[in-house]
Amino acid sequence: MLSSDMAAPATQTGMPASDINLTMELLELELSLDGFTTGPDGFAAHVRAAAAAIDGALLFELPASGLIADCDRIAVLRIPRDGSAVMATIFACLETGGNTIRIETPDETTADLKSFAEAFVDVLQRI
């Protein structure tokens, strides 16, 4: 959650403020993901559009396969950090039930996925 008193009803974030400073881009992303109603079939398109609106990018989307609790699908995003050219890797998680998206930051359980995403970006930049 953004904070205990600023939670959006359909979008939550599991990121502590110490991991990624709360930026306008992140707040904008949260607001864009709020009200998601298209279900699993529209997940990737909805997240892609929300990320593009803040000059971020959807890298890829995959089944959660138990990697993140209460999550069916994970979209790996790169978003601007603190309004700069530096990009942060975050995850948009389609919760079980398919109607709620929450933002998560990489942690020890998803460190390998974050490393894969960074390698993916490195390959794309070399092409």
Coordinates of N, CA and C in Angstrom, one line a residue:
M1 N 0.8 -1.2 0.0 CA 0.0 0.0 0.0 C 0.9 1.2 0.0
L2 N 0.3 2.3 -0.6 CA 1.1 3.5 -0.5 C 1.3 4.0 0.9
S3 N 0.3 3.9 1.7 CA 0.4 4.0 3.1 C -0.9 3.5 3.6
S4 N -1.0 3.3 4.9 CA -2.2 2.7 5.4 C -3.4 3.5 5.2
D5 N -3.3 4.9 5.0 CA -4.5 5.7 4.8 C -4.6 6.2 3.4
M6 N -3.7 5.7 2.5 CA -3.8 6.2 1.1 C -4.0 5.0 0.1
A7 N -4.5 3.9 0.6 CA -4.6 2.7 -0.3 C -5.7 2.9 -1.3
A8 N -5.4 2.5 -2.5 CA -6.4 2.5 -3.6 C -7.1 1.2 -3.5
P9 N -8.4 1.1 -3.7 CA -9.2 0.0 -3.5 C -8.8 -1.2 -4.3
A10 N -8.5 -1.0 -5.6 CA -8.2 -2.2 -6.5 C -6.7 -2.4 -6.7
T11 N -5.9 -1.6 -6.2 CA -4.4 -1.7 -6.5 C -3.7 -1.5 -5.1
Q12 N -2.8 -2.4 -4.8 CA -2.1 -2.3 -3.6 C -0.6 -2.4 -4.0
T13 N 0.3 -2.0 -3.1 CA 1.7 -2.1 -3.4 C 2.3 -2.8 -2.1
G14 N 3.2 -3.7 -2.4 CA 3.9 -4.3 -1.3 C 5.3 -3.7 -1.1
M15 N 5.5 -2.5 -1.6 CA 6.9 -2.0 -1.5 C 7.0 -1.0 -0.4
P16 N 8.0 -1.2 0.5 CA 8.3 -0.3 1.5 C 8.9 1.0 0.9
A17 N 8.6 2.1 1.5 CA 9.2 3.4 0.9 C 10.7 3.4 0.8
S18 N 11.3 2.6 1.7 CA 12.8 2.6 1.7 C 13.3 1.8 0.4
D19 N 12.5 1.0 -0.2 CA 13.0 0.2 -1.4 C 13.0 1.1 -2.6
I20 N 11.9 1.8 -2.8 CA 11.9 2.7 -4.0 C 11.2 4.0 -3.4
N21 N 11.9 5.1 -3.6 CA 11.2 6.3 -3.1 C 9.9 6.5 -3.9
L22 N 8.9 6.9 -3.2 CA 7.6 7.1 -3.8 C 7.7 8.3 -4.8
T23 N 7.6 7.9 -6.0 CA 7.7 8.9 -7.1 C 6.4 9.2 -7.7
M24 N 6.4 10.3 -8.4 CA 5.2 10.7 -9.1 C 4.8 9.6 -10.2
E25 N 5.9 9.0 -10.8 CA 5.6 8.0 -11.8 C 5.0 6.7 -11.1
L26 N 5.5 6.4 -10.0 CA 4.9 5.2 -9.3 C 3.4 5.5 -8.8
L27 N 3.2 6.7 -8.3 CA 1.9 7.1 -8.0 C 0.9 7.1 -9.2
E28 N 1.4 7.6 -10.3 CA 0.7 7.6 -11.5 C 0.3 6.2 -12.0
L29 N 1.3 5.3 -11.9 CA 1.1 3.9 -12.3 C 0.1 3.3 -11.4
E30 N 0.2 3.5 -10.1 CA -0.8 3.0 -9.1 C -2.2 3.4 -9.5
L31 N -2.4 4.7 -9.8 CA -3.7 5.2 -10.2 C -4.2 4.7 -11.5
S32 N -3.3 4.5 -12.5 CA -3.7 3.9 -13.8 C -4.1 2.4 -13.6
L33 N -3.6 1.7 -12.7 CA -3.9 0.3 -12.5 C -5.2 0.2 -11.7
D34 N -5.5 1.2 -10.9 CA -6.7 1.2 -10.1 C -8.0 1.1 -11.0
G35 N -8.9 0.3 -10.6 CA -10.2 0.1 -11.3 C -10.1 -0.9 -12.5
F36 N -9.0 -1.7 -12.5 CA -8.9 -2.7 -13.5 C -10.0 -3.7 -13.5
T37 N -10.7 -3.9 -14.6 CA -11.9 -4.8 -14.6 C -11.9 -5.8 -15.8
T38 N -10.9 -5.8 -16.6 CA -10.9 -6.6 -17.8 C -10.6 -8.1 -17.6
G39 N -10.1 -8.5 -16.4 CA -9.8 -9.8 -16.1 C -8.4 -10.3 -16.7
P40 N -8.1 -11.6 -16.6 CA -6.8 -12.1 -17.0 C -6.5 -11.8 -18.5
D41 N -7.5 -11.8 -19.4 CA -7.2 -11.6 -20.8 C -6.8 -10.2 -21.1
G42 N -7.1 -9.2 -20.3 CA -6.7 -7.8 -20.6 C -5.6 -7.3 -19.7
F43 N -5.0 -8.2 -18.9 CA -4.0 -7.9 -17.9 C -2.8 -7.2 -18.6
A44 N -2.1 -7.9 -19.5 CA -0.9 -7.4 -20.1 C -1.1 -6.1 -20.9
A45 N -2.2 -6.0 -21.6 CA -2.5 -4.8 -22.3 C -2.7 -3.6 -21.4
H46 N -3.4 -3.8 -20.3 CA -3.7 -2.8 -19.3 C -2.4 -2.3 -18.6
V47 N -1.6 -3.3 -18.2 CA -0.3 -2.9 -17.6 C 0.6 -2.2 -18.5
R48 N 0.7 -2.7 -19.8 CA 1.5 -2.1 -20.8 C 1.2 -0.6 -21.0
A49 N -0.1 -0.4 -21.1 CA -0.6 1.0 -21.3 C -0.3 1.9 -20.1
A50 N -0.5 1.4 -18.9 CA -0.2 2.1 -17.7 C 1.3 2.4 -17.6
A51 N 2.2 1.5 -17.9 CA 3.6 1.7 -17.9 C 4.1 2.7 -18.9
A52 N 3.5 2.6 -20.1 CA 3.9 3.5 -21.2 C 3.5 5.0 -20.8
A53 N 2.4 5.1 -20.1 CA 2.0 6.5 -19.7 C 3.0 7.2 -18.8
I54 N 3.8 6.5 -18.2 CA 4.8 7.1 -17.3 C 6.3 6.9 -17.8
D55 N 6.4 6.6 -19.1 CA 7.6 6.4 -19.8 C 8.3 5.1 -19.3
G56 N 7.6 4.2 -18.8 CA 8.1 2.9 -18.4 C 7.8 1.9 -19.5
A57 N 8.1 0.6 -19.2 CA 7.9 -0.4 -20.2 C 7.5 -1.8 -19.5
L58 N 6.6 -2.5 -20.2 CA 6.4 -3.9 -19.8 C 7.4 -4.7 -20.5
L59 N 8.2 -5.4 -19.7 CA 9.3 -6.3 -20.3 C 8.7 -7.6 -20.7
F60 N 8.0 -8.3 -19.8 CA 7.3 -9.5 -20.2 C 6.3 -9.8 -19.1
E61 N 5.5 -10.8 -19.4 CA 4.4 -11.2 -18.4 C 4.4 -12.8 -18.4
L62 N 4.2 -13.4 -17.2 CA 4.3 -14.8 -17.1 C 3.4 -15.3 -16.0
P63 N 3.1 -16.6 -16.0 CA 2.3 -17.1 -14.8 C 3.1 -17.0 -13.5
A64 N 2.5 -16.7 -12.5 CA 3.2 -16.6 -11.2 C 3.7 -17.9 -10.6
S65 N 3.0 -19.0 -10.9 CA 3.5 -20.3 -10.5 C 3.9 -20.4 -9.0
G66 N 3.2 -19.7 -8.1 CA 3.5 -19.7 -6.7 C 4.7 -18.8 -6.3
L67 N 5.3 -18.1 -7.2 CA 6.4 -17.2 -6.9 C 6.1 -16.1 -6.0
I68 N 4.9 -15.5 -6.2 CA 4.3 -14.5 -5.3 C 3.0 -14.9 -4.8
A69 N 2.8 -14.8 -3.5 CA 1.5 -15.2 -2.9 C 0.3 -14.5 -3.4
D70 N -0.8 -15.2 -3.6 CA -2.1 -14.6 -4.0 C -2.0 -13.9 -5.3
C71 N -1.3 -14.5 -6.3 CA -1.0 -13.9 -7.6 C -1.1 -15.0 -8.6
D72 N -1.8 -14.7 -9.7 CA -1.9 -15.6 -10.8 C -0.9 -15.3 -11.9
R73 N -0.7 -14.0 -12.2 CA 0.2 -13.6 -13.3 C 1.1 -12.5 -12.8
I74 N 2.3 -12.4 -13.3 CA 3.3 -11.3 -13.0 C 3.7 -10.6 -14.3
A75 N 3.6 -9.3 -14.3 CA 4.1 -8.5 -15.3 C 5.3 -7.8 -14.8
V76 N 6.5 -7.9 -15.5 CA 7.7 -7.3 -15.0 C 7.8 -6.0 -15.8
L77 N 7.9 -4.9 -15.0 CA 8.0 -3.6 -15.5 C 9.3 -2.9 -15.2
R78 N 9.7 -1.9 -16.0 CA 10.8 -1.0 -15.7 C 10.1 0.4 -15.7
I79 N 10.3 1.1 -14.6 CA 9.7 2.4 -14.5 C 10.8 3.4 -14.1
P80 N 10.7 4.7 -14.5 CA 11.6 5.7 -14.0 C 11.7 5.8 -12.5
R81 N 12.9 6.0 -12.0 CA 13.0 6.2 -10.6 C 13.3 7.7 -10.3
D82 N 12.6 8.3 -9.4 CA 12.8 9.7 -9.0 C 12.8 10.6 -10.2
G83 N 12.1 10.4 -11.2 CA 12.0 11.3 -12.4 C 13.3 11.4 -13.2
S84 N 14.2 10.4 -13.0 CA 15.4 10.4 -13.7 C 15.4 9.3 -14.8
A85 N 16.6 9.2 -15.5 CA 16.7 8.2 -16.5 C 17.0 6.8 -15.9
V86 N 17.3 6.7 -14.6 CA 17.5 5.5 -13.9 C 16.2 4.7 -13.8
M87 N 16.2 3.5 -14.2 CA 15.0 2.7 -14.2 C 15.0 1.7 -13.0
A88 N 13.8 1.4 -12.5 CA 13.6 0.4 -11.4 C 12.8 -0.7 -12.0
T89 N 13.1 -1.9 -11.5 CA 12.3 -3.1 -11.9 C 11.3 -3.3 -10.8
I90 N 10.0 -3.4 -11.2 CA 9.0 -3.8 -10.3 C 8.1 -4.8 -10.9
F91 N 7.2 -5.4 -10.1 CA 6.2 -6.4 -10.6 C 4.8 -5.9 -10.4
A92 N 4.0 -6.0 -11.5 CA 2.6 -5.8 -11.4 C 2.0 -7.2 -11.3
C93 N 1.2 -7.5 -10.2 CA 0.7 -8.8 -9.9 C -0.8 -8.9 -10.1
L94 N -1.2 -9.8 -10.9 CA -2.7 -10.0 -11.1 C -3.1 -10.9 -10.0
E95 N -3.8 -10.5 -9.0 CA -4.2 -11.3 -7.9 C -5.2 -12.4 -8.3
T96 N -5.2 -13.4 -7.5 CA -6.1 -14.6 -7.7 C -7.5 -14.0 -7.8
G97 N -8.2 -14.4 -8.8 CA -9.6 -13.9 -9.0 C -9.6 -13.0 -10.3
G98 N -8.4 -12.5 -10.6 CA -8.3 -11.8 -11.9 C -8.8 -10.4 -12.0
N99 N -9.2 -9.7 -10.9 CA -9.7 -8.4 -11.0 C -9.0 -7.3 -10.2
T100 N -7.9 -7.7 -9.6 CA -7.1 -6.7 -8.8 C -5.6 -6.8 -9.2
I101 N -5.0 -5.7 -9.4 CA -3.6 -5.6 -9.7 C -2.9 -4.9 -8.5
R102 N -1.8 -5.5 -8.1 CA -1.0 -4.8 -7.0 C 0.4 -4.7 -7.5
I103 N 1.2 -3.8 -7.0 CA 2.6 -3.6 -7.3 C 3.4 -4.2 -6.2
E104 N 4.5 -4.9 -6.6 CA 5.4 -5.5 -5.7 C 6.8 -5.2 -6.1
T105 N 7.7 -5.0 -5.2 CA 9.1 -4.8 -5.5 C 9.8 -6.2 -5.3
P106 N 10.9 -6.3 -6.0 CA 11.7 -7.6 -5.9 C 12.2 -7.7 -4.4
D107 N 12.1 -9.0 -4.0 CA 12.7 -9.3 -2.6 C 13.5 -10.6 -2.8
E108 N 13.8 -11.2 -1.7 CA 14.6 -12.4 -1.7 C 13.9 -13.6 -2.5
T109 N 12.6 -13.6 -2.5 CA 11.9 -14.7 -3.2 C 11.8 -14.5 -4.7
T110 N 12.0 -13.2 -5.1 CA 11.9 -12.9 -6.5 C 13.2 -12.3 -7.1
A111 N 14.2 -12.5 -6.3 CA 15.5 -11.9 -6.8 C 16.0 -12.5 -8.1
D112 N 15.7 -13.8 -8.3 CA 16.1 -14.5 -9.6 C 15.3 -13.9 -10.8
L113 N 14.0 -13.6 -10.6 CA 13.2 -13.0 -11.6 C 13.7 -11.6 -11.9
K114 N 14.1 -10.8 -10.9 CA 14.6 -9.5 -11.1 C 16.0 -9.6 -11.9
S115 N 16.8 -10.6 -11.6 CA 18.1 -10.7 -12.3 C 17.8 -11.1 -13.7
F116 N 16.8 -12.0 -14.0 CA 16.5 -12.4 -15.3 C 16.0 -11.1 -16.1
A117 N 15.2 -10.3 -15.5 CA 14.7 -9.1 -16.1 C 15.8 -8.1 -16.5
E118 N 16.8 -8.0 -15.6 CA 17.9 -7.1 -15.9 C 18.8 -7.7 -17.0
A119 N 18.9 -9.0 -17.0 CA 19.7 -9.6 -18.1 C 18.9 -9.4 -19.5
F120 N 17.6 -9.5 -19.4 CA 16.7 -9.3 -20.6 C 16.9 -7.9 -21.1
V121 N 16.9 -6.9 -20.2 CA 17.1 -5.5 -20.7 C 18.5 -5.4 -21.3
D122 N 19.5 -6.0 -20.6 CA 20.9 -5.9 -21.2 C 21.0 -6.4 -22.6
V123 N 20.4 -7.6 -22.8 CA 20.3 -8.2 -24.2 C 19.6 -7.2 -25.2
L124 N 18.5 -6.7 -24.8 CA 17.8 -5.8 -25.7 C 18.6 -4.5 -26.0
Q125 N 19.3 -4.0 -25.0 CA 20.1 -2.8 -25.3 C 21.3 -3.1 -26.2
R126 N 21.8 -4.3 -26.3 CA 22.9 -4.7 -27.1 C 22.4 -5.0 -28.6
I127 N 21.2 -5.2 -28.8 CA 20.7 -5.5 -30.1 C 20.6 -4.2 -30.9

